[in-house]
Amino acid sequence: MLIVDFHAHAFPDAIAERAMPALEAEGDIAAVLDGKVSSLLSSMDAAGIGASVVASIATRPSQFEPILRWSAEIASERVIPFPSVHPDDPQLAARVHAIRDAGFKGVKLHPYYQDFDLDEARMRPLFAAAQDCGLLVLCHTGFDLAFPRVRRADPLRVLRLLDAFPDLRFVASHLGAWEDWDEVERHLAGRPILMDLSFAIGGIGPARARELILRHPPEYMLFGTDSPWAGQRETIEEVRRLGLGAERERLLFGANAARLLELGSAAAVP
Ligand SMILES: [Zn+2]
């Protein structure tokens, strides 16, 4: 079976060596890998993962170009980079089009690390451009363990965003909203809204995760791990233990991602 990790992270080697210890301290969390692409690929081999989305986060506008360049360097059949745009970038729409024109399938956003609210006016040109050019938007949703519990990308904001941009290919991370799953059950579950499963099952608990996933349209659920912050093999096992059934597993582990990312056949053979 094709398995795609729709939510993973890595850094250029030199940056990984500096950034990983700082991020571990900030989030009070131990990473499973060292943050390098080579380690992610070894982890994918060990777990039987065909391809991973490697999501970058621009924490300043000036990081757009270096992230775009590095993303082009690491891109392959198995490494699908999603570059990033900072909300304070004066050329939001042009940046989004540059990502698409360079052949990438998506962009990654993080409301806490990039200091924005999902439905604020400043973000509209970015989402309008992503909707226009069909670029996927993988966005951290829900709270974040490294930040105060102020709602910046919660389920109600997701609904407002998708009201304004109904054709936006938006993916709500962490099973709709990390540690805000009451709101996910209330507002998002069962609707045609893409979600990834990264870093969620342990928090919400397997019984409730199973129920929520089974309520959701099967074509709108994506496997993800948040590697290096969780183990890829361990997360696969965690999902398998939910007993979702063969067809749901086929879709969420790989078929949905293959459709969205237009993956070639090479990714199917790890
Ligand atoms: Zn993440």
mmCIF file of C-alpha atoms and ligand atoms in Angstrom:
data_model
loop_
_atom_site.group_PDB
_atom_site.id
_atom_site.type_symbol
_atom_site.label_atom_id
_atom_site.label_comp_id
_atom_site.label_asym_id
_atom_site.label_seq_id
_atom_site.Cartn_x
_atom_site.Cartn_y
_atom_site.Cartn_z
ATOM 1 C CA MET A 1 0.000 0.000 0.000
ATOM 2 C CA LEU A 2 1.196 3.500 -0.835
ATOM 3 C CA ILE A 3 1.873 5.517 2.305
ATOM 4 C CA VAL A 4 2.408 9.282 2.114
ATOM 5 C CA ASP A 5 3.300 11.385 5.130
ATOM 6 C CA PHE A 6 1.461 14.622 4.353
ATOM 7 C CA HIS A 7 3.008 16.568 7.243
ATOM 8 C CA ALA A 8 6.731 16.309 7.971
ATOM 9 C CA HIS A 9 9.513 18.802 8.588
ATOM 10 C CA ALA A 10 13.205 19.009 7.784
ATOM 11 C CA PHE A 11 15.847 21.715 7.551
ATOM 12 C CA PRO A 12 19.072 22.286 5.647
ATOM 13 C CA ASP A 13 21.750 20.272 7.519
ATOM 14 C CA ALA A 14 23.568 23.266 9.018
ATOM 15 C CA ILE A 15 20.321 24.854 10.192
ATOM 16 C CA ALA A 16 19.045 21.560 11.626
ATOM 17 C CA GLU A 17 22.026 21.408 13.941
ATOM 18 C CA ARG A 18 21.174 24.835 15.386
ATOM 19 C CA ALA A 19 17.398 24.897 15.094
ATOM 20 C CA MET A 20 16.481 21.490 16.482
ATOM 21 C CA PRO A 21 17.838 22.004 20.022
ATOM 22 C CA ALA A 22 16.192 25.454 20.151
ATOM 23 C CA LEU A 23 12.829 24.107 18.972
ATOM 24 C CA GLU A 24 13.040 21.206 21.417
ATOM 25 C CA ALA A 25 13.583 23.662 24.268
ATOM 26 C CA GLU A 26 10.812 26.015 23.078
ATOM 27 C CA GLY A 27 8.196 23.279 22.826
ATOM 28 C CA ASP A 28 9.579 21.227 25.720
ATOM 29 C CA ILE A 29 9.553 18.200 23.456
ATOM 30 C CA ALA A 30 12.220 15.692 22.373
ATOM 31 C CA ALA A 31 12.527 15.134 18.633
ATOM 32 C CA VAL A 32 12.666 11.628 17.168
ATOM 33 C CA LEU A 33 15.045 12.613 14.321
ATOM 34 C CA ASP A 34 17.775 15.237 13.930
ATOM 35 C CA GLY A 35 15.821 17.347 11.405
ATOM 36 C CA LYS A 36 17.947 16.473 8.344
ATOM 37 C CA VAL A 37 16.469 15.273 5.053
ATOM 38 C CA SER A 38 18.787 12.238 5.054
ATOM 39 C CA SER A 39 17.370 11.156 8.414
ATOM 40 C CA LEU A 40 13.815 11.663 7.207
ATOM 41 C CA LEU A 41 14.548 9.442 4.184
ATOM 42 C CA SER A 42 15.994 6.700 6.412
ATOM 43 C CA SER A 43 12.918 6.934 8.604
ATOM 44 C CA MET A 44 10.673 6.698 5.515
ATOM 45 C CA ASP A 45 12.579 3.600 4.344
ATOM 46 C CA ALA A 46 12.213 1.966 7.760
ATOM 47 C CA ALA A 47 8.498 2.783 7.909
ATOM 48 C CA GLY A 48 7.637 1.917 4.286
ATOM 49 C CA ILE A 49 6.650 5.482 3.445
ATOM 50 C CA GLY A 50 6.792 6.300 -0.257
ATOM 51 C CA ALA A 51 6.751 10.078 -0.062
ATOM 52 C CA SER A 52 6.692 12.843 2.533
ATOM 53 C CA VAL A 53 5.549 16.428 2.311
ATOM 54 C CA VAL A 54 8.361 18.510 3.831
ATOM 55 C CA ALA A 55 6.782 21.678 5.172
ATOM 56 C CA SER A 56 8.904 24.782 5.769
ATOM 57 C CA ILE A 57 7.846 27.825 7.789
ATOM 58 C CA ALA A 58 9.113 31.304 6.873
ATOM 59 C CA THR A 59 9.363 33.152 10.171
ATOM 60 C CA ARG A 60 10.509 36.341 8.360
ATOM 61 C CA PRO A 61 9.673 37.658 4.858
ATOM 62 C CA SER A 62 13.359 37.426 3.898
ATOM 63 C CA GLN A 63 13.279 33.643 4.294
ATOM 64 C CA PHE A 64 11.103 33.241 1.209
ATOM 65 C CA GLU A 65 13.975 32.982 -1.299
ATOM 66 C CA PRO A 66 16.297 30.690 0.716
ATOM 67 C CA ILE A 67 13.413 28.343 1.523
ATOM 68 C CA LEU A 68 12.333 28.286 -2.134
ATOM 69 C CA ARG A 69 15.901 27.512 -3.270
ATOM 70 C CA TRP A 70 16.405 24.747 -0.703
ATOM 71 C CA SER A 71 12.998 23.283 -1.504
ATOM 72 C CA ALA A 72 14.038 23.001 -5.166
ATOM 73 C CA GLU A 73 17.272 21.275 -4.105
ATOM 74 C CA ILE A 74 15.597 18.580 -2.016
ATOM 75 C CA ALA A 75 12.557 17.957 -4.246
ATOM 76 C CA SER A 76 12.283 14.413 -5.610
ATOM 77 C CA GLU A 77 9.693 11.686 -6.209
ATOM 78 C CA ARG A 78 9.808 10.994 -2.473
ATOM 79 C CA VAL A 79 10.389 14.443 -1.000
ATOM 80 C CA ILE A 80 7.559 16.874 -1.784
ATOM 81 C CA PRO A 81 8.544 20.294 -0.406
ATOM 82 C CA PHE A 82 5.940 22.882 0.541
ATOM 83 C CA PRO A 83 7.728 26.263 0.705
ATOM 84 C CA SER A 84 6.372 29.109 2.803
ATOM 85 C CA VAL A 85 5.411 32.784 2.563
ATOM 86 C CA HIS A 86 5.443 35.193 5.478
ATOM 87 C CA PRO A 87 2.238 37.261 5.955
ATOM 88 C CA ASP A 88 4.271 40.501 6.139
ATOM 89 C CA ASP A 89 5.757 39.876 2.703
ATOM 90 C CA PRO A 90 4.728 42.886 0.566
ATOM 91 C CA GLN A 91 4.237 40.636 -2.483
ATOM 92 C CA LEU A 92 1.992 37.907 -1.112
ATOM 93 C CA ALA A 93 0.206 37.054 -4.357
ATOM 94 C CA ALA A 94 3.410 37.110 -6.431
ATOM 95 C CA ARG A 95 5.115 34.785 -3.934
ATOM 96 C CA VAL A 96 2.289 32.287 -4.127
ATOM 97 C CA HIS A 97 2.467 32.304 -7.907
ATOM 98 C CA ALA A 98 6.262 31.922 -7.779
ATOM 99 C CA ILE A 99 5.841 28.784 -5.650
ATOM 100 C CA ARG A 100 3.351 27.354 -8.111
ATOM 101 C CA ASP A 101 5.449 28.361 -11.152
ATOM 102 C CA ALA A 102 8.466 26.580 -9.651
ATOM 103 C CA GLY A 103 6.437 23.379 -9.721
ATOM 104 C CA PHE A 104 5.574 22.992 -6.053
ATOM 105 C CA LYS A 105 2.201 21.587 -5.056
ATOM 106 C CA GLY A 106 1.631 23.499 -1.861
ATOM 107 C CA VAL A 107 2.583 26.151 0.644
ATOM 108 C CA LYS A 108 2.858 25.784 4.404
ATOM 109 C CA LEU A 109 1.584 28.331 6.935
ATOM 110 C CA HIS A 110 1.754 28.462 10.712
ATOM 111 C CA PRO A 111 -0.381 31.087 12.511
ATOM 112 C CA TYR A 112 1.740 31.127 15.673
ATOM 113 C CA TYR A 113 5.253 31.075 14.216
ATOM 114 C CA GLN A 114 4.134 33.578 11.555
ATOM 115 C CA ASP A 115 1.939 35.704 13.829
ATOM 116 C CA PHE A 116 -1.386 35.862 11.974
ATOM 117 C CA ASP A 117 -5.051 34.988 12.460
ATOM 118 C CA LEU A 118 -6.357 32.662 9.792
ATOM 119 C CA ASP A 119 -9.257 34.863 8.648
ATOM 120 C CA GLU A 120 -7.667 38.307 8.983
ATOM 121 C CA ALA A 121 -7.830 40.746 6.056
ATOM 122 C CA ARG A 122 -4.050 40.872 5.631
ATOM 123 C CA MET A 123 -4.056 37.196 4.544
ATOM 124 C CA ARG A 124 -6.666 37.571 1.796
ATOM 125 C CA PRO A 125 -4.291 38.197 -1.137
ATOM 126 C CA LEU A 126 -2.357 35.072 -0.202
ATOM 127 C CA PHE A 127 -5.423 32.841 -0.054
ATOM 128 C CA ALA A 128 -6.936 34.421 -3.164
ATOM 129 C CA ALA A 129 -3.740 33.674 -5.102
ATOM 130 C CA ALA A 130 -3.553 30.103 -3.757
ATOM 131 C CA GLN A 131 -7.163 29.531 -4.734
ATOM 132 C CA ASP A 132 -6.535 30.992 -8.211
ATOM 133 C CA CYS A 133 -3.528 28.834 -8.964
ATOM 134 C CA GLY A 134 -4.730 25.664 -7.249
ATOM 135 C CA LEU A 135 -1.887 25.575 -4.728
ATOM 136 C CA LEU A 136 -2.547 23.429 -1.636
ATOM 137 C CA VAL A 137 -2.342 25.313 1.676
ATOM 138 C CA LEU A 138 -1.136 23.126 4.535
ATOM 139 C CA CYS A 139 -1.817 25.121 7.671
ATOM 140 C CA HIS A 140 -1.231 24.443 11.314
ATOM 141 C CA THR A 141 -4.655 24.576 12.956
ATOM 142 C CA GLY A 142 -5.623 24.538 16.614
ATOM 143 C CA PHE A 143 -3.395 25.510 19.514
ATOM 144 C CA ASP A 144 0.381 25.037 19.539
ATOM 145 C CA LEU A 145 2.315 23.589 22.430
ATOM 146 C CA ALA A 146 4.955 26.328 22.290
ATOM 147 C CA PHE A 147 2.472 29.256 22.465
ATOM 148 C CA PRO A 148 -0.254 30.670 24.761
ATOM 149 C CA ARG A 149 -3.740 29.294 24.186
ATOM 150 C CA VAL A 150 -5.157 32.099 22.069
ATOM 151 C CA ARG A 151 -7.297 30.912 19.150
ATOM 152 C CA ARG A 152 -5.671 31.977 15.877
ATOM 153 C CA ALA A 153 -6.625 29.150 13.500
ATOM 154 C CA ASP A 154 -9.507 27.351 15.180
ATOM 155 C CA PRO A 155 -12.405 25.546 13.449
ATOM 156 C CA LEU A 156 -14.651 28.639 13.315
ATOM 157 C CA ARG A 157 -11.902 30.602 11.578
ATOM 158 C CA VAL A 158 -11.393 27.688 9.177
ATOM 159 C CA LEU A 159 -15.082 27.847 8.272
ATOM 160 C CA ARG A 160 -14.929 31.626 7.776
ATOM 161 C CA LEU A 161 -11.887 31.241 5.547
ATOM 162 C CA LEU A 162 -13.543 28.564 3.426
ATOM 163 C CA ASP A 163 -16.723 30.636 3.182
ATOM 164 C CA ALA A 164 -14.643 33.417 1.651
ATOM 165 C CA PHE A 165 -12.535 31.026 -0.496
ATOM 166 C CA PRO A 166 -14.733 28.015 -1.273
ATOM 167 C CA ASP A 167 -12.328 26.541 -3.842
ATOM 168 C CA LEU A 168 -9.217 26.898 -1.683
ATOM 169 C CA ARG A 169 -7.388 23.553 -1.317
ATOM 170 C CA PHE A 170 -6.915 23.953 2.416
ATOM 171 C CA VAL A 171 -5.585 21.241 4.744
ATOM 172 C CA ALA A 172 -6.297 21.658 8.458
ATOM 173 C CA SER A 173 -3.465 19.994 10.353
ATOM 174 C CA HIS A 174 -3.563 17.915 13.509
ATOM 175 C CA LEU A 175 -7.015 16.396 12.977
ATOM 176 C CA GLY A 176 -8.656 19.744 12.308
ATOM 177 C CA ALA A 177 -7.254 21.764 15.241
ATOM 178 C CA TRP A 178 -4.650 20.635 17.758
ATOM 179 C CA GLU A 179 -6.095 20.279 21.249
ATOM 180 C CA ASP A 180 -9.286 22.049 20.165
ATOM 181 C CA TRP A 181 -11.061 18.849 19.150
ATOM 182 C CA ASP A 182 -14.399 19.693 20.811
ATOM 183 C CA GLU A 183 -14.612 22.502 18.265
ATOM 184 C CA VAL A 184 -13.547 20.163 15.447
ATOM 185 C CA GLU A 185 -16.354 17.766 16.368
ATOM 186 C CA ARG A 186 -18.791 20.674 16.516
ATOM 187 C CA HIS A 187 -17.840 22.511 13.320
ATOM 188 C CA LEU A 188 -15.627 20.497 10.958
ATOM 189 C CA ALA A 189 -16.305 16.782 11.337
ATOM 190 C CA GLY A 190 -18.322 15.328 8.472
ATOM 191 C CA ARG A 191 -17.736 18.274 6.150
ATOM 192 C CA PRO A 192 -15.683 18.141 2.947
ATOM 193 C CA ILE A 193 -12.645 19.768 4.573
ATOM 194 C CA LEU A 194 -9.198 18.204 4.270
ATOM 195 C CA MET A 195 -7.475 17.294 7.535
ATOM 196 C CA ASP A 196 -4.190 15.614 8.350
ATOM 197 C CA LEU A 197 -3.720 13.202 11.228
ATOM 198 C CA SER A 198 -0.354 14.473 12.402
ATOM 199 C CA PHE A 199 0.417 14.660 16.115
ATOM 200 C CA ALA A 200 -3.194 14.137 17.125
ATOM 201 C CA ILE A 201 -4.179 10.579 18.018
ATOM 202 C CA GLY A 202 -2.194 10.519 21.251
ATOM 203 C CA GLY A 203 -3.739 13.827 22.334
ATOM 204 C CA ILE A 204 -7.380 13.212 21.465
ATOM 205 C CA GLY A 205 -7.146 9.516 22.364
ATOM 206 C CA PRO A 206 -7.684 6.550 20.022
ATOM 207 C CA ALA A 207 -11.408 5.997 20.684
ATOM 208 C CA ARG A 208 -12.357 9.599 19.979
ATOM 209 C CA ALA A 209 -9.947 9.822 17.033
ATOM 210 C CA ARG A 210 -11.582 6.745 15.493
ATOM 211 C CA GLU A 211 -15.059 8.164 15.923
ATOM 212 C CA LEU A 212 -14.090 11.516 14.426
ATOM 213 C CA ILE A 213 -12.303 9.909 11.461
ATOM 214 C CA LEU A 214 -15.248 7.613 10.739
ATOM 215 C CA ARG A 215 -17.623 10.618 10.746
ATOM 216 C CA HIS A 216 -15.469 12.419 8.194
ATOM 217 C CA PRO A 217 -15.719 11.892 4.418
ATOM 218 C CA PRO A 218 -13.000 9.288 3.659
ATOM 219 C CA GLU A 219 -11.587 11.303 0.737
ATOM 220 C CA TYR A 220 -10.771 14.213 3.079
ATOM 221 C CA MET A 221 -8.473 12.537 5.621
ATOM 222 C CA LEU A 222 -4.690 12.440 5.175
ATOM 223 C CA PHE A 223 -2.018 10.528 7.054
ATOM 224 C CA GLY A 224 0.688 12.742 8.564
ATOM 225 C CA THR A 225 3.167 12.478 11.409
ATOM 226 C CA ASP A 226 4.784 15.868 12.125
ATOM 227 C CA SER A 227 8.140 14.092 11.918
ATOM 228 C CA PRO A 228 10.678 14.758 13.480
ATOM 229 C CA TRP A 229 8.296 15.486 16.385
ATOM 230 C CA ALA A 230 6.783 12.008 16.229
ATOM 231 C CA GLY A 231 7.978 8.698 14.803
ATOM 232 C CA GLN A 232 6.718 7.784 11.336
ATOM 233 C CA ARG A 233 6.610 4.020 11.945
ATOM 234 C CA GLU A 234 4.991 4.518 15.364
ATOM 235 C CA THR A 235 2.318 6.814 13.888
ATOM 236 C CA ILE A 236 1.494 4.282 11.159
ATOM 237 C CA GLU A 237 1.028 1.629 13.850
ATOM 238 C CA GLU A 238 -1.105 4.026 15.902
ATOM 239 C CA VAL A 239 -3.414 4.595 12.908
ATOM 240 C CA ARG A 240 -3.571 0.875 12.067
ATOM 241 C CA ARG A 241 -4.625 0.080 15.642
ATOM 242 C CA LEU A 242 -7.714 2.279 15.147
ATOM 243 C CA GLY A 243 -9.142 -0.444 12.868
ATOM 244 C CA LEU A 244 -10.626 1.950 10.316
ATOM 245 C CA GLY A 245 -11.121 -0.692 7.630
ATOM 246 C CA ALA A 246 -9.169 -1.431 4.459
ATOM 247 C CA GLU A 247 -10.788 1.157 2.175
ATOM 248 C CA ARG A 248 -10.439 4.056 4.625
ATOM 249 C CA GLU A 249 -6.827 3.075 5.259
ATOM 250 C CA ARG A 250 -6.059 2.925 1.536
ATOM 251 C CA LEU A 251 -7.451 6.416 1.062
ATOM 252 C CA LEU A 252 -5.975 8.130 4.104
ATOM 253 C CA PHE A 253 -2.557 6.481 4.004
ATOM 254 C CA GLY A 254 -1.833 7.266 0.365
ATOM 255 C CA ALA A 255 -4.565 7.423 -2.254
ATOM 256 C CA ASN A 256 -5.918 10.824 -1.193
ATOM 257 C CA ALA A 257 -2.416 12.297 -1.052
ATOM 258 C CA ALA A 258 -1.485 10.788 -4.418
ATOM 259 C CA ARG A 259 -4.551 12.446 -5.943
ATOM 260 C CA LEU A 260 -3.863 15.848 -4.362
ATOM 261 C CA LEU A 261 -0.117 15.813 -5.048
ATOM 262 C CA GLU A 262 -0.366 14.148 -8.468
ATOM 263 C CA LEU A 263 2.289 11.651 -7.412
ATOM 264 C CA GLY A 264 4.105 9.550 -9.977
ATOM 265 C CA SER A 265 4.493 5.791 -9.626
ATOM 266 C CA ALA A 266 8.031 5.965 -8.195
ATOM 267 C CA ALA A 267 6.649 7.086 -4.841
ATOM 268 C CA ALA A 268 4.693 3.839 -4.609
ATOM 269 C CA VAL A 269 7.886 1.763 -4.322
ATOM 270 C CA PRO A 270 9.801 2.794 -1.225
HETATM 271 ZN ZN ZN B 1 4.099 20.390 11.914
#
